[in-house]
XYZ file of C-alpha atoms in Angstrom:
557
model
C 0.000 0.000 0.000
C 1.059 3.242 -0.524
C 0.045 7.139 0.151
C -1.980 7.908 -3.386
C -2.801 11.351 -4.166
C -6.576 11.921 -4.573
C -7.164 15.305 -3.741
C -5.651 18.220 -5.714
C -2.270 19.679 -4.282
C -2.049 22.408 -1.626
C -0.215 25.277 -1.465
C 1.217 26.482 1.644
C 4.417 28.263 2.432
C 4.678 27.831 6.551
C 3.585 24.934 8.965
C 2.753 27.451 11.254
C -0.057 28.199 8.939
C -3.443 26.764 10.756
C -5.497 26.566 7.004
C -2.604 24.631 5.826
C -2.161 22.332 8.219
C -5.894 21.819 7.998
C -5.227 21.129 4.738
C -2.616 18.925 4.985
C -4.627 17.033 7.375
C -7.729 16.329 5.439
C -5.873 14.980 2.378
C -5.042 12.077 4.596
C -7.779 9.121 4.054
C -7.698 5.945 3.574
C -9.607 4.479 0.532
C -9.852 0.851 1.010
C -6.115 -0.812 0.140
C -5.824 -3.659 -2.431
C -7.766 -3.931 -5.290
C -8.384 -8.304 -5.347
C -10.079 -8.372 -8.900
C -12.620 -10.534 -9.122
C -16.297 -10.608 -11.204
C -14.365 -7.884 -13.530
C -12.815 -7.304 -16.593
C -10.011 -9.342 -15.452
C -11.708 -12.511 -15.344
C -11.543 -14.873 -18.356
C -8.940 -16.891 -19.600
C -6.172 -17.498 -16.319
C -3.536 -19.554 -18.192
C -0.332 -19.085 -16.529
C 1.913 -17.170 -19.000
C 5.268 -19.159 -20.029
C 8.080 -17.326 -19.190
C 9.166 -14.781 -22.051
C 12.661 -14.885 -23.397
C 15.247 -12.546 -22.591
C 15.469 -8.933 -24.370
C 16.973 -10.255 -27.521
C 20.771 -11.201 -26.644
C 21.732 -10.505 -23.405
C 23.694 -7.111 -22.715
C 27.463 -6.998 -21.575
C 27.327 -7.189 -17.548
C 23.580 -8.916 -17.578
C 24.029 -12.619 -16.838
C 20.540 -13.800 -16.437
C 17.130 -12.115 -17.001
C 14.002 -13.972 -16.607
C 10.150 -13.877 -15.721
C 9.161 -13.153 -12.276
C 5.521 -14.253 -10.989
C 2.880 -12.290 -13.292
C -0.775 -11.101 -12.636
C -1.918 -14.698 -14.894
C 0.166 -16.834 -11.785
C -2.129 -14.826 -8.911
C -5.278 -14.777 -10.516
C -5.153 -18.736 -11.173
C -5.017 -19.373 -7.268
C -7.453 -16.635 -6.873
C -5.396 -13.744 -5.620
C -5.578 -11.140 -8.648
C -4.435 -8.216 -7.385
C -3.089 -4.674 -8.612
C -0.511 -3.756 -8.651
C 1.975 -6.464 -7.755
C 4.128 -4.439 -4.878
C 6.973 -6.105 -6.908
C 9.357 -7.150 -4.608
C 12.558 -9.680 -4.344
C 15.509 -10.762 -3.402
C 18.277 -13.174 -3.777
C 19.345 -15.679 -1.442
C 22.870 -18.346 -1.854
C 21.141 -20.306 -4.485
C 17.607 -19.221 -5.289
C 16.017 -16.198 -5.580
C 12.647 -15.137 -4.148
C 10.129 -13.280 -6.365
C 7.142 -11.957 -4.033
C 3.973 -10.036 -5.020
C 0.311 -9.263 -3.581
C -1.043 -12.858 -4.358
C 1.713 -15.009 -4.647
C 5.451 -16.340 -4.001
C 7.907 -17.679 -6.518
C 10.912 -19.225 -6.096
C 14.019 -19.841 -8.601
C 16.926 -21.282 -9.487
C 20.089 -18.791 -9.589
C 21.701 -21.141 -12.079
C 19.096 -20.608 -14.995
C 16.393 -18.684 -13.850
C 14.172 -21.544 -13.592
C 11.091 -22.110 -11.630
C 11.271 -24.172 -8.594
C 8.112 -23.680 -7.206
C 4.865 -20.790 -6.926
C 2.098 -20.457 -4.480
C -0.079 -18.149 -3.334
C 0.672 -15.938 -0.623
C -1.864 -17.110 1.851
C -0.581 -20.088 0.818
C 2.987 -19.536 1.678
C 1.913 -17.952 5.177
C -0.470 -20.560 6.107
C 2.498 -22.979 5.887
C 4.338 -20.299 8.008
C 1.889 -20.446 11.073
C -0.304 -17.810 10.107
C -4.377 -17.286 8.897
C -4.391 -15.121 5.461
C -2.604 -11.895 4.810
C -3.492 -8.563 2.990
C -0.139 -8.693 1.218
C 2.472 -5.313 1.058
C 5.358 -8.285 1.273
C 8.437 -7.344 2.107
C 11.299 -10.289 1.908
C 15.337 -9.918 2.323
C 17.819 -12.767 2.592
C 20.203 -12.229 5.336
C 23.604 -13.313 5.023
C 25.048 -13.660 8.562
C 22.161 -16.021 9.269
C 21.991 -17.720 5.883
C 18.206 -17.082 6.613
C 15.119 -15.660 4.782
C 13.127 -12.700 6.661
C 9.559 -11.785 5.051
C 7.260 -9.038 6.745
C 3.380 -8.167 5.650
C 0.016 -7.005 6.951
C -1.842 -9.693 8.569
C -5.222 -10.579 8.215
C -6.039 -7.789 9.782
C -4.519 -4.605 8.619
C -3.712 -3.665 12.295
C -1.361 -6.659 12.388
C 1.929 -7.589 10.774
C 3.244 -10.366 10.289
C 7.662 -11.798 9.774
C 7.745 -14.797 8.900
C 11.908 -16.733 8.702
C 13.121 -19.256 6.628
C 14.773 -21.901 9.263
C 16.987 -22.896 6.332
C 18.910 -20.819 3.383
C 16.163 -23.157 1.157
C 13.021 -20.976 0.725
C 11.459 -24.032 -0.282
C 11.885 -25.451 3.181
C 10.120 -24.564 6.149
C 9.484 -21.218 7.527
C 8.065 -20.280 11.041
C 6.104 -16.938 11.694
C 5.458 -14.282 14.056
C 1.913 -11.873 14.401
C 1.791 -8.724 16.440
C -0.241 -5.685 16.191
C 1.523 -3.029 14.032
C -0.636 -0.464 15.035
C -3.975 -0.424 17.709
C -5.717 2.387 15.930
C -7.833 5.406 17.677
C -10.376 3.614 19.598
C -12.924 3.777 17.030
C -11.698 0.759 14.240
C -10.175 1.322 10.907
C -6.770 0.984 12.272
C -4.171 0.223 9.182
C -0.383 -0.155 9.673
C 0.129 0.747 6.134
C 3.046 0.444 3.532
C 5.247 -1.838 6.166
C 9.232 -1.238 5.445
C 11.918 -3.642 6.490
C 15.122 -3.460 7.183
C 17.881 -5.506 8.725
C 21.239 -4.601 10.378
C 23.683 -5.976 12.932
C 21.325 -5.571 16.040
C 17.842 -5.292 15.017
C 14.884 -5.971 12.167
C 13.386 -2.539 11.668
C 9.857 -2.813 10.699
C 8.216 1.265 9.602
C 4.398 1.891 8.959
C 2.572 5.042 8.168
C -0.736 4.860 10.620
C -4.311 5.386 9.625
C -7.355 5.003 11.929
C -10.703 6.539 12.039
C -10.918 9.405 14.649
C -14.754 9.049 15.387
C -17.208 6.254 15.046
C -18.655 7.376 12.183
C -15.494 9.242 10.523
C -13.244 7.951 7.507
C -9.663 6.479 7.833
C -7.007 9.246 8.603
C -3.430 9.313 8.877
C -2.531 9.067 12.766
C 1.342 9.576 12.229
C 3.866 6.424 12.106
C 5.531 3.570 13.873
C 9.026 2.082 14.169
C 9.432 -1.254 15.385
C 13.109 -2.437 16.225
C 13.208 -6.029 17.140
C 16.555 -7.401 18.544
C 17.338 -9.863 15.910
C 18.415 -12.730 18.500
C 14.205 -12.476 18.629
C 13.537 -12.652 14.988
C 16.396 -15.136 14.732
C 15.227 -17.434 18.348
C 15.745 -21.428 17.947
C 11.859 -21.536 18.893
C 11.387 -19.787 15.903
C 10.525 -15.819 15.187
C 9.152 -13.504 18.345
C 9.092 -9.900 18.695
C 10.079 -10.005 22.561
C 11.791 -6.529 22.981
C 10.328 -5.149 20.266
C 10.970 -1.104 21.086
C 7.599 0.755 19.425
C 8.511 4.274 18.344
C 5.250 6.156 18.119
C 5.228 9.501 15.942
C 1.527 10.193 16.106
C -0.321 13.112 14.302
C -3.733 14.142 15.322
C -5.875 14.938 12.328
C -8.520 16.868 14.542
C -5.801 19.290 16.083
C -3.271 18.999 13.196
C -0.432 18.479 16.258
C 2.520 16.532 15.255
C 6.696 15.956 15.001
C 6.613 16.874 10.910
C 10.202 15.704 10.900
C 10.288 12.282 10.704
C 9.079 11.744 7.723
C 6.614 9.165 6.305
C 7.485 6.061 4.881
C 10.231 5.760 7.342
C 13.026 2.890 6.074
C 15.354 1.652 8.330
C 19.463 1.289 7.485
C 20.344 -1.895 6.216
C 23.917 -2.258 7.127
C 26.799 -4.797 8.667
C 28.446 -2.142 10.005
C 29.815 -2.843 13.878
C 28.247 -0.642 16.877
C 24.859 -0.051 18.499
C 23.505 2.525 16.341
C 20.668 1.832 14.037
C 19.622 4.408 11.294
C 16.705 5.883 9.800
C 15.707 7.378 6.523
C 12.942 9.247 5.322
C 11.499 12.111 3.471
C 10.533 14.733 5.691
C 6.811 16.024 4.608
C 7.496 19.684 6.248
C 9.935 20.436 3.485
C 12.149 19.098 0.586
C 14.566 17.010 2.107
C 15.299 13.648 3.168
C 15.511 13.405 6.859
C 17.207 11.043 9.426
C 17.818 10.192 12.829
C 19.717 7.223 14.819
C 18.067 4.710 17.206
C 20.976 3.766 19.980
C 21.506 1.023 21.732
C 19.165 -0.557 18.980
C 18.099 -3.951 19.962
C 17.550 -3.788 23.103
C 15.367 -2.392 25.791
C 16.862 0.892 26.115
C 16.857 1.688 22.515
C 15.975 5.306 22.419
C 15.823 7.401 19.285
C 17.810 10.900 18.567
C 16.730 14.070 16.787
C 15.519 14.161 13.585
C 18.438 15.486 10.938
C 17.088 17.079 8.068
C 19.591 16.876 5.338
C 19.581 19.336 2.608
C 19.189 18.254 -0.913
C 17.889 19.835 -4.265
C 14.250 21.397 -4.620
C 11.654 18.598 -6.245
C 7.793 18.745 -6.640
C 5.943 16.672 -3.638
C 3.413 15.248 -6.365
C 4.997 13.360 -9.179
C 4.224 13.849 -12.563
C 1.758 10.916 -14.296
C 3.900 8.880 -16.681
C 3.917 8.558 -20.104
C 2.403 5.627 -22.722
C 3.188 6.896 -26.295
C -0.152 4.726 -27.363
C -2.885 4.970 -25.064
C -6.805 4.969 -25.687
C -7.619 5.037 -28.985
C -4.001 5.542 -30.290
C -3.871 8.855 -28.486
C -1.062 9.647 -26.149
C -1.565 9.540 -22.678
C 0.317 10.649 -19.318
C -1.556 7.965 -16.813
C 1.280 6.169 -15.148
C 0.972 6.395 -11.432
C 4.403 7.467 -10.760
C 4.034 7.588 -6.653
C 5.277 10.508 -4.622
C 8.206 11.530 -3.151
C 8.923 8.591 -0.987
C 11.885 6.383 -0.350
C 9.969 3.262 -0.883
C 13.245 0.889 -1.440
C 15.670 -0.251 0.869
C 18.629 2.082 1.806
C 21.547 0.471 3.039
C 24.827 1.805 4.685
C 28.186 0.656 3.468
C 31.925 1.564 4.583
C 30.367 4.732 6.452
C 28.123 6.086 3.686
C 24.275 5.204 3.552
C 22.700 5.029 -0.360
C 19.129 5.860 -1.272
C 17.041 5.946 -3.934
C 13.892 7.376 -4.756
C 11.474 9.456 -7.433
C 10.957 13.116 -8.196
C 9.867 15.494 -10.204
C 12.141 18.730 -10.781
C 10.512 21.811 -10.268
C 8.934 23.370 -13.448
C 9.242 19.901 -15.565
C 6.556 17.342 -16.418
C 9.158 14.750 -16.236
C 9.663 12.342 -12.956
C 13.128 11.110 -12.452
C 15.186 8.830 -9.997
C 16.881 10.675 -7.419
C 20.233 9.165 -5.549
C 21.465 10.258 -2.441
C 24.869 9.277 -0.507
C 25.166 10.482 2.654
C 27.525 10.354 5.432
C 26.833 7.838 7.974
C 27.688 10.051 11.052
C 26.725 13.565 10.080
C 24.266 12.907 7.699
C 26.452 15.482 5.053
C 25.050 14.701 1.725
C 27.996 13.468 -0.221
C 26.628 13.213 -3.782
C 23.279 13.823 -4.888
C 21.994 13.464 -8.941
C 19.053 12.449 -10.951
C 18.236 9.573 -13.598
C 16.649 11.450 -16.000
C 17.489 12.530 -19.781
C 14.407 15.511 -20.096
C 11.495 13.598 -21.862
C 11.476 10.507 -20.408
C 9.315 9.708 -16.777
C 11.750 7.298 -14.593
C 9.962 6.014 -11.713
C 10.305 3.144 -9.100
C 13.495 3.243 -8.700
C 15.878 0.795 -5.721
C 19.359 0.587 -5.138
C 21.948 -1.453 -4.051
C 25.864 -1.421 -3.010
C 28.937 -3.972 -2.504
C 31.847 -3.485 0.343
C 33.665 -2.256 -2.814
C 31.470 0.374 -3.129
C 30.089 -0.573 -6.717
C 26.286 0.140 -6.998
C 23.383 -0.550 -9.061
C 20.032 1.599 -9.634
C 17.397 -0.004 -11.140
C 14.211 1.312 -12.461
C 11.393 2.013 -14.483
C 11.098 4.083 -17.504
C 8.253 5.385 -20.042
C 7.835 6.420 -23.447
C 11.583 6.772 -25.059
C 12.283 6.899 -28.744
C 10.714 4.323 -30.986
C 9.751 0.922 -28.573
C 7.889 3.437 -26.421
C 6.818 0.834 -24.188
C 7.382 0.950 -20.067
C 11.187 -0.401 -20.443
C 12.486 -1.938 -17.130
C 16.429 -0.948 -16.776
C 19.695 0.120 -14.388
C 22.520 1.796 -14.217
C 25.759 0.613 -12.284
C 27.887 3.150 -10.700
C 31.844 3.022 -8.437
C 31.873 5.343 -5.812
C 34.981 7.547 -5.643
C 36.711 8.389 -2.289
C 34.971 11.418 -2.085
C 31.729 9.720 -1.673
C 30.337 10.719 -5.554
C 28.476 8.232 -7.998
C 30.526 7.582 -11.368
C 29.047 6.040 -13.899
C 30.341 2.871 -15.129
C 27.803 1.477 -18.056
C 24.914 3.104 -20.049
C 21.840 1.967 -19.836
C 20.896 -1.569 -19.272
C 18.299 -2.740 -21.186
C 16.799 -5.667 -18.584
C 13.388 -6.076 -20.458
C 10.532 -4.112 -22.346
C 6.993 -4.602 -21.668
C 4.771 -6.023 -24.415
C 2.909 -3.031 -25.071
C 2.748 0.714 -25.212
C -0.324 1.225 -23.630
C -1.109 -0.558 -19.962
C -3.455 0.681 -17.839
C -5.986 -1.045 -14.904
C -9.919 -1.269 -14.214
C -10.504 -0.877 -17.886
C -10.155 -2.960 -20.885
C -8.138 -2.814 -23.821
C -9.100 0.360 -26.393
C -11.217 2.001 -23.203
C -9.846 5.250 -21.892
C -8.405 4.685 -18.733
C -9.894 6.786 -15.680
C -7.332 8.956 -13.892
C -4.149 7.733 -12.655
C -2.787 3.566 -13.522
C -1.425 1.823 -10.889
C 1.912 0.542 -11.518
C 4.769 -0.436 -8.719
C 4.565 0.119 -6.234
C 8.151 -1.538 -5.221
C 11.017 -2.366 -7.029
C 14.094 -4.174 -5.190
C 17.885 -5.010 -6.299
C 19.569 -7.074 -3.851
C 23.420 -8.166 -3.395
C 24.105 -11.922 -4.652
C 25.744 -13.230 -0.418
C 27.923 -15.595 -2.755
C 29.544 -13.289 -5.026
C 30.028 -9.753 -4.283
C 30.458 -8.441 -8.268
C 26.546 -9.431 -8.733
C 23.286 -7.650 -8.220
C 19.777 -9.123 -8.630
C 17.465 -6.614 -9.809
C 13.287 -6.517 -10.005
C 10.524 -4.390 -10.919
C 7.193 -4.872 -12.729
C 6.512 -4.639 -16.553
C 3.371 -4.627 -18.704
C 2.494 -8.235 -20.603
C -0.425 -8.520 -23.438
C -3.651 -7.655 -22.850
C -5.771 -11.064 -21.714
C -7.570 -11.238 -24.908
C -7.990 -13.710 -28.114
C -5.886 -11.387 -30.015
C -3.078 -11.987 -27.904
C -3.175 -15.472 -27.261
C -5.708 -16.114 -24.642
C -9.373 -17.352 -26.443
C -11.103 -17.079 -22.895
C -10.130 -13.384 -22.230
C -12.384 -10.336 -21.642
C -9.390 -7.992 -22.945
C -8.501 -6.814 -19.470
C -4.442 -6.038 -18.787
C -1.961 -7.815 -17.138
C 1.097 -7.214 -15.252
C 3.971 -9.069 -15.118
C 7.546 -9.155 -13.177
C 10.834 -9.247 -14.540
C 14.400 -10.462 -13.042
C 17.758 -9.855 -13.449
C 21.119 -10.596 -12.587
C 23.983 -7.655 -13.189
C 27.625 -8.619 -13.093
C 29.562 -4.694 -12.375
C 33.234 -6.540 -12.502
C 33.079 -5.445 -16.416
C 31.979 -2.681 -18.076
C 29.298 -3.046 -20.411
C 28.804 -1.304 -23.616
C 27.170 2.240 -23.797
C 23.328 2.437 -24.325
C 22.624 3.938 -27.799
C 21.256 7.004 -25.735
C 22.777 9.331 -24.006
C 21.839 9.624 -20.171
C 21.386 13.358 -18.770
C 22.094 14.015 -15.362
C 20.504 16.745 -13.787
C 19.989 18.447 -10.260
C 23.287 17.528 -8.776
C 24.058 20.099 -6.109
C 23.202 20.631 -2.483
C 21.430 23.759 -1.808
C 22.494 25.610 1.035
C 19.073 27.015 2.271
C 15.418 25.160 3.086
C 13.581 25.561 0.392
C 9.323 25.101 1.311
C 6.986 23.700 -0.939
C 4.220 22.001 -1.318
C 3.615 18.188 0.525
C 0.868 16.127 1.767
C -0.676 12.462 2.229
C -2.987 11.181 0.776
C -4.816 8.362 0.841
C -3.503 4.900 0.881
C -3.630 2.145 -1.446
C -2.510 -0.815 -2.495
């Protein structure tokens, strides 16, 4: 789930402004959370879609690129949801594809399937009665053990489930507690859950909505940390949250009261770094910048959490820019992507004293969303190097990150309507990091796969206008191969053919489909330069606050 824009933007130039905070306040609702298609357009013909080949022959520094689980797997067990929530992540000889619906698991070696189930599937075997999906997985490497967190049945609950083996196809035990209690009048959501994993603790973030009378709507009531020591998510009884330290941010939408400087969204650090310090990264929605603060003495009971530290960074829109198709409804073009907000919605992880992040923007006075990078300094939270993915008329969206002990990284991402294939193009960039902390690049753009047509879009079938914004995302992941340090596993959603006879499915009522794509991204070379050239813009760190506008909206999935 995500915070989704369904009010027009406000303007307002000071928090201390009572109208704006008003403001700010009532654009926070909650509108329901996962579409689960069913008696719709989507119905028809569910054969499971054989995995595509790659993108034509495979570029220099991509090793392996295959089909991920795809809206045709989910809806044949039931589970059609959109979007996916693509996430993934690779473990020491499989990797783990996980969406709203359903689990996959594959081989490293070829890409191959090993198995697929749904997700209530997958957590029943865990220990645990259904789940509203917003999975989260990571595979960590001191343990050798899988860690997946989602809502519960209830969306008040959350849920980590652990692998007792490396082998995701082995057994898993589980864990329920109650991410958030709610208001005292029902509703209560612990919405978009985050995850994050470092020498001392499993960092679990929510943004909170609850009703605040019997009768009102869902509102956002601020956010949660949870830091679990990780000798309780990692017990020989299996996973507990004893010690689990609850840091409450709340934010009353009747009074408008509340700490604007934490952020939304709030990602913990991922890092192996030594010490007792965990960190956390967010963007702040009082003003452009990412902000962060430490938790010390992190797993255990006297964690206690510092100031926020609002780092300064370059000016960018709070509401993203709708992404381009170059087809659309009747051949027209259309700008309908849901592109997201502002959010760090991927991991972040800290390596050799600098933490990476990733996330999307839109520059001020441009139509275009791009991917923003950030490297920061572990300790003062100086922003080392900051730049965008962009090249002017393309949207780039969804974007994740990831980084070795050598200080190689890889960005992957989404883009829209470039050049000629127009079609929503899934891709990365690799970069080294220098001694001074900056990104240098060290390919052009990786072509990882193209969608199968120009013109996706939800709730609607194929040659219908599309109303308002498509849902597309909301997650993307790369992860670093624990076996071999020069590879990166990347992942993030595509468009397949719309489920009609036309395309190949004589059952189908012509609704769209989704799909997920994999790859694996060897940096020890350097692979050949795209065709295009890549512009990077807004590098720079401002030296002064700049306002503008930012609020919540409502939530879905």
């Amino acid at each position: 789930m995500k915070l989704h824009k369904i009010t027009s933007g406000l303007a307002f130039i000071s928090l201390a402004s009572t109208a704006a905070v008003a403001q700010l306040a009532q654009d926070h609702s909650y509108d329901g959370g996962a579409q689960l298609l069913t008696g719709s357009a989507f119905d028809g013909a569910m054969t499971p879609e054989q995995a595509p080949a790659p993108n034509g022959p495979l570029q220099s520094g991509v090793l392996l690129s295959f089909a991920g689980v795809s809206q045709y797997d989910v809806a044949g067990v039931g589970r059609n949801f959109v979007p996916p929530d693509t996430m993934g992540a690779v473990g020491t000889s499989q990797y783990v594809s996980v969406v709203n619906g359903g689990v996959g698991i594959y081989s490293k070696t070829d890409g191959s399937r090993q198995s697929f189930l749904s997700d209530t599937t997958f957590w029943a075997a865990a220990g645990q009665q259904g789940t509203n999906g917003d999975t989260r997985i990571l595979f960590n490497a001191a343990t050798n053990r899988w860690v997946a967190a989602a809502f519960g049945a209830s969306l008040s609950d959350l849920q980590i489930a652990v692998s007792d083996t490396s082998n995701a196809n082995g057994s898993w035990q589980s864990v329920k507690f109650t991410g958030y209690a709610g208001a005292g009048f029902g509703g209560a959501v612990a919405d978009y859950p985050t995850l994050a994993i470092d020498a001392n603790a499993v960092y679990i973030g929510t943004n909170n909505f609850a009703k605040s009378s019997a009768t009102g709507a869902q509102q956002f009531q601020g956010t949660t940390l949870n830091v679990i020591p990780l000798a309780s998510i990692f017990g020989t009884s299996g996973p507990s949250v004893a010690g689990n330290v609850q840091f409450q941010t709340p934010f009353d939408p009747v009074t408008f009261a509340g700490d604007y400087t934490r952020g939304y969204a709030i990602q913990g650090v991922n890092s192996n770094a030594a010490g007792t310090t965990g960190k956390v990264l967010a963007v702040s929605f009082a003003s452009n910048n990412l902000t962060r603060y430490d938790i010390l003495n992190a797993g255990t009971a006297g964690a206690t959490r510092t100031d926020s530290l609002t780092t300064i960074g370059a000016t960018f829109e709070d509401n993203n820019a709708p992404g381009r198709q170059p087809s659309g409804y009747n051949g027209l073009p259309s700008q309908v992507i849901d592109t997201g907000d502002p959010r760090v919605g991927s991991s972040v992880w800290e390596v050799n004293g600098r933490i990476y992040s990733v996330h999307t923007v839109t520059e001020p006075g441009s139509a275009f969303t791009v991917i923003r990078y950030d490297v920061l300094d572990s300790v003062t939270g100086a922003v080392l190097d900051e730049g965008d993915l962009g090249n002017g008329g393309v949207d780039f969206y969804y974007g994740s990150i990831a980084v070795n002990a050598a200080g190689q990284v890889v960005i992957g991402y989404d883009r829209s309507n470039y050049g000629l294939d127009g079609n929503i193009t899934f891709a990365a960039r690799t970069f080294d990091t220098s001694a001074n902390g900056k990104l240098i690049f060290t390919s052009g753009e990786l072509l990882l796969k193209v969608s199968s047509i120009n013109d996706y879009h939800t709730g609607s079938l194929e040659f219908q206008a599309p109303a308002g914004r498509q849902r597309f995302g909301d997650y993307s992941a790369v992860s670093l191969d624990p076996t071999d340090g020069s590879k990166f596993w990347a992942t993030n959603e595509i468009a397949l053919e719309y489920n009609s006879p036309a395309a190949g499915h004589p059952n189908g009522t012509g609704g769209p489909r989704w799909g997920t794509w994999v790859a694996e991204i060897e940096v020890g070379t350097v692979p050949e330069p795209a065709t295009w050239a890549m512009m990077i813009v807004g590098f720079g760190m401002v030296g002064t606050v700049s306002r503008r506008r930012r609020h919540l909206a409502a939530p879905v999935v």
